[in-house]
Amino acid sequence: MNIGDVADLSGLPAKTIRYYEDIGLVEPLRSANGYRSFRQSDVHKLAFLGLARALGFTIEDCRSLLKLYADTDRASAEVKQIAEEHLDRIDRKIAELTEMRATLSHLVDACAGDHRPNCPILADLAMEEDKTRTARAAD
């Protein structure tokens, strides 16, 4: 199969497929003229990668998951550990986003949003910029 066919079957753009090849996640065959020739197993790997990436797994996580998937003697505990670590990252990100939302919500509520130039949103952003500048100067 050519890259266009594989893109259609896997649901991934050709550019992503080329990238996955460049970093060694898939290794299609090459014909004498240099064209890629994908096997059904490559389509399966790419679909697997697409789903794993949609769940937010990192490229390195995907590399590990693919190796474990190919290893019929794998321990499911290894797979679970990768998933649990990713779940922890998601939980931390949710906590960060929740805190960001609360801060921004407070600032939006504090801003009159009228014709006056006074704006707590800009004042808070400027204050954070001043803190950053001060911290850099201290280093």
Short mmCIF file of C-alpha atoms in Angstrom, two decimals:
data_model
loop_
_atom_site.label_atom_id
_atom_site.label_comp_id
_atom_site.label_asym_id
_atom_site.label_seq_id
_atom_site.Cartn_x
_atom_site.Cartn_y
_atom_site.Cartn_z
CA MET A 1 0.00 0.00 0.00
CA ASN A 2 1.14 3.53 -0.60
CA ILE A 3 1.13 6.31 1.98
CA GLY A 4 -2.17 7.75 0.75
CA ASP A 5 -3.95 4.44 1.20
CA VAL A 6 -2.43 4.01 4.67
CA ALA A 7 -3.41 7.55 5.62
CA ASP A 8 -7.02 6.80 4.67
CA LEU A 9 -7.08 3.47 6.51
CA SER A 10 -5.31 4.65 9.67
CA GLY A 11 -6.97 8.06 9.90
CA LEU A 12 -3.58 9.78 10.18
CA PRO A 13 -2.24 12.45 7.84
CA ALA A 14 0.61 11.44 5.52
CA LYS A 15 2.85 14.02 7.22
CA THR A 16 2.32 12.28 10.60
CA ILE A 17 3.04 8.90 9.04
CA ARG A 18 6.30 10.23 7.59
CA TYR A 19 7.21 11.65 11.00
CA TYR A 20 6.49 8.32 12.71
CA GLU A 21 8.73 6.68 10.13
CA ASP A 22 11.50 9.26 10.71
CA ILE A 23 11.51 8.56 14.46
CA GLY A 24 11.36 4.79 13.99
CA LEU A 25 7.84 4.01 15.16
CA VAL A 26 6.98 2.38 11.84
CA GLU A 27 9.31 0.94 9.23
CA PRO A 28 7.59 0.47 5.88
CA LEU A 29 9.32 -1.50 3.18
CA ARG A 30 11.00 0.43 0.40
CA SER A 31 10.75 -0.52 -3.24
CA ALA A 32 13.73 -0.29 -5.62
CA ASN A 33 12.64 3.19 -6.65
CA GLY A 34 12.49 4.32 -3.00
CA TYR A 35 8.72 4.41 -2.62
CA ARG A 36 7.26 3.33 0.69
CA SER A 37 5.33 0.11 0.70
CA PHE A 38 3.16 -0.34 3.77
CA ARG A 39 1.92 -3.67 5.05
CA GLN A 40 -1.31 -4.35 6.88
CA SER A 41 0.74 -4.57 10.11
CA ASP A 42 1.93 -0.99 9.50
CA VAL A 43 -1.68 0.17 9.15
CA HIS A 44 -2.48 -1.55 12.44
CA LYS A 45 0.51 0.10 14.19
CA LEU A 46 -0.45 3.51 12.84
CA ALA A 47 -4.07 3.13 13.97
CA PHE A 48 -2.76 2.04 17.40
CA LEU A 49 -0.51 5.11 17.51
CA GLY A 50 -3.36 7.38 16.46
CA LEU A 51 -5.55 6.15 19.30
CA ALA A 52 -2.72 6.32 21.85
CA ARG A 53 -1.84 9.87 20.80
CA ALA A 54 -5.53 10.84 20.95
CA LEU A 55 -5.46 9.71 24.58
CA GLY A 56 -2.49 12.01 25.10
CA PHE A 57 0.27 9.43 25.46
CA THR A 58 3.71 10.85 24.67
CA ILE A 59 5.77 9.59 21.75
CA GLU A 60 8.02 7.74 24.20
CA ASP A 61 4.97 6.20 25.89
CA CYS A 62 3.77 5.09 22.44
CA ARG A 63 7.17 3.60 21.68
CA SER A 64 7.02 1.62 24.94
CA LEU A 65 3.42 0.56 24.37
CA LEU A 66 4.22 -0.67 20.86
CA LYS A 67 7.13 -2.72 22.19
CA LEU A 68 4.93 -4.19 24.89
CA TYR A 69 2.15 -4.90 22.40
CA ALA A 70 4.61 -6.82 20.21
CA ASP A 71 5.93 -8.79 23.20
CA THR A 72 3.57 -11.69 23.81
CA ASP A 73 5.43 -12.47 27.05
CA ARG A 74 4.81 -8.97 28.43
CA ALA A 75 3.51 -8.40 31.90
CA SER A 76 0.34 -6.32 31.90
CA ALA A 77 1.77 -4.55 34.97
CA GLU A 78 4.22 -2.74 32.66
CA VAL A 79 1.38 -1.49 30.47
CA LYS A 80 -0.62 -0.47 33.51
CA GLN A 81 2.35 1.47 34.92
CA ILE A 82 2.67 3.51 31.73
CA ALA A 83 -1.07 4.22 31.77
CA GLU A 84 -1.05 5.13 35.48
CA GLU A 85 1.86 7.54 34.99
CA HIS A 86 -0.02 9.16 32.12
CA LEU A 87 -3.17 9.35 34.22
CA ASP A 88 -1.16 11.13 36.94
CA ARG A 89 0.06 13.66 34.34
CA ILE A 90 -3.54 14.21 33.24
CA ASP A 91 -4.67 14.72 36.85
CA ARG A 92 -1.90 17.29 37.42
CA LYS A 93 -2.86 19.10 34.22
CA ILE A 94 -6.53 19.14 35.24
CA ALA A 95 -5.53 20.66 38.60
CA GLU A 96 -3.45 23.32 36.82
CA LEU A 97 -6.29 24.09 34.40
CA THR A 98 -8.81 24.27 37.26
CA GLU A 99 -6.58 26.77 39.06
CA MET A 100 -6.10 28.79 35.87
CA ARG A 101 -9.84 28.83 35.28
CA ALA A 102 -10.57 30.01 38.81
CA THR A 103 -8.03 32.83 38.52
CA LEU A 104 -9.27 33.94 35.13
CA SER A 105 -12.90 33.69 36.20
CA HIS A 106 -12.16 35.93 39.19
CA LEU A 107 -10.43 38.48 36.95
CA VAL A 108 -13.27 38.44 34.41
CA ASP A 109 -15.80 38.97 37.19
CA ALA A 110 -13.71 41.86 38.57
CA CYS A 111 -13.51 43.65 35.21
CA ALA A 112 -16.37 46.02 34.48
CA GLY A 113 -15.91 45.60 30.75
CA ASP A 114 -17.10 49.10 30.08
CA HIS A 115 -15.68 52.25 28.45
CA ARG A 116 -13.26 53.01 31.31
CA PRO A 117 -9.57 52.13 30.87
CA ASN A 118 -9.27 50.55 34.34
CA CYS A 119 -9.01 46.77 33.87
CA PRO A 120 -8.08 44.25 36.59
CA ILE A 121 -7.20 41.66 33.95
CA LEU A 122 -4.46 43.84 32.47
CA ALA A 123 -3.35 44.99 35.94
CA ASP A 124 -2.94 41.40 37.09
CA LEU A 125 -1.03 40.41 33.93
CA ALA A 126 1.25 43.43 34.35
CA MET A 127 1.84 42.49 38.00
CA GLU A 128 2.82 38.94 36.96
CA GLU A 129 5.17 40.38 34.32
CA ASP A 130 6.80 42.59 36.98
CA LYS A 131 7.27 39.57 39.25
CA THR A 132 8.91 37.64 36.41
CA ARG A 133 11.20 40.53 35.53
CA THR A 134 12.19 40.96 39.20
CA ALA A 135 12.92 37.24 39.54
CA ARG A 136 15.11 37.28 36.42
CA ALA A 137 17.03 40.28 37.67
CA ALA A 138 17.70 38.52 40.99
CA ASP A 139 19.26 35.54 39.14
#
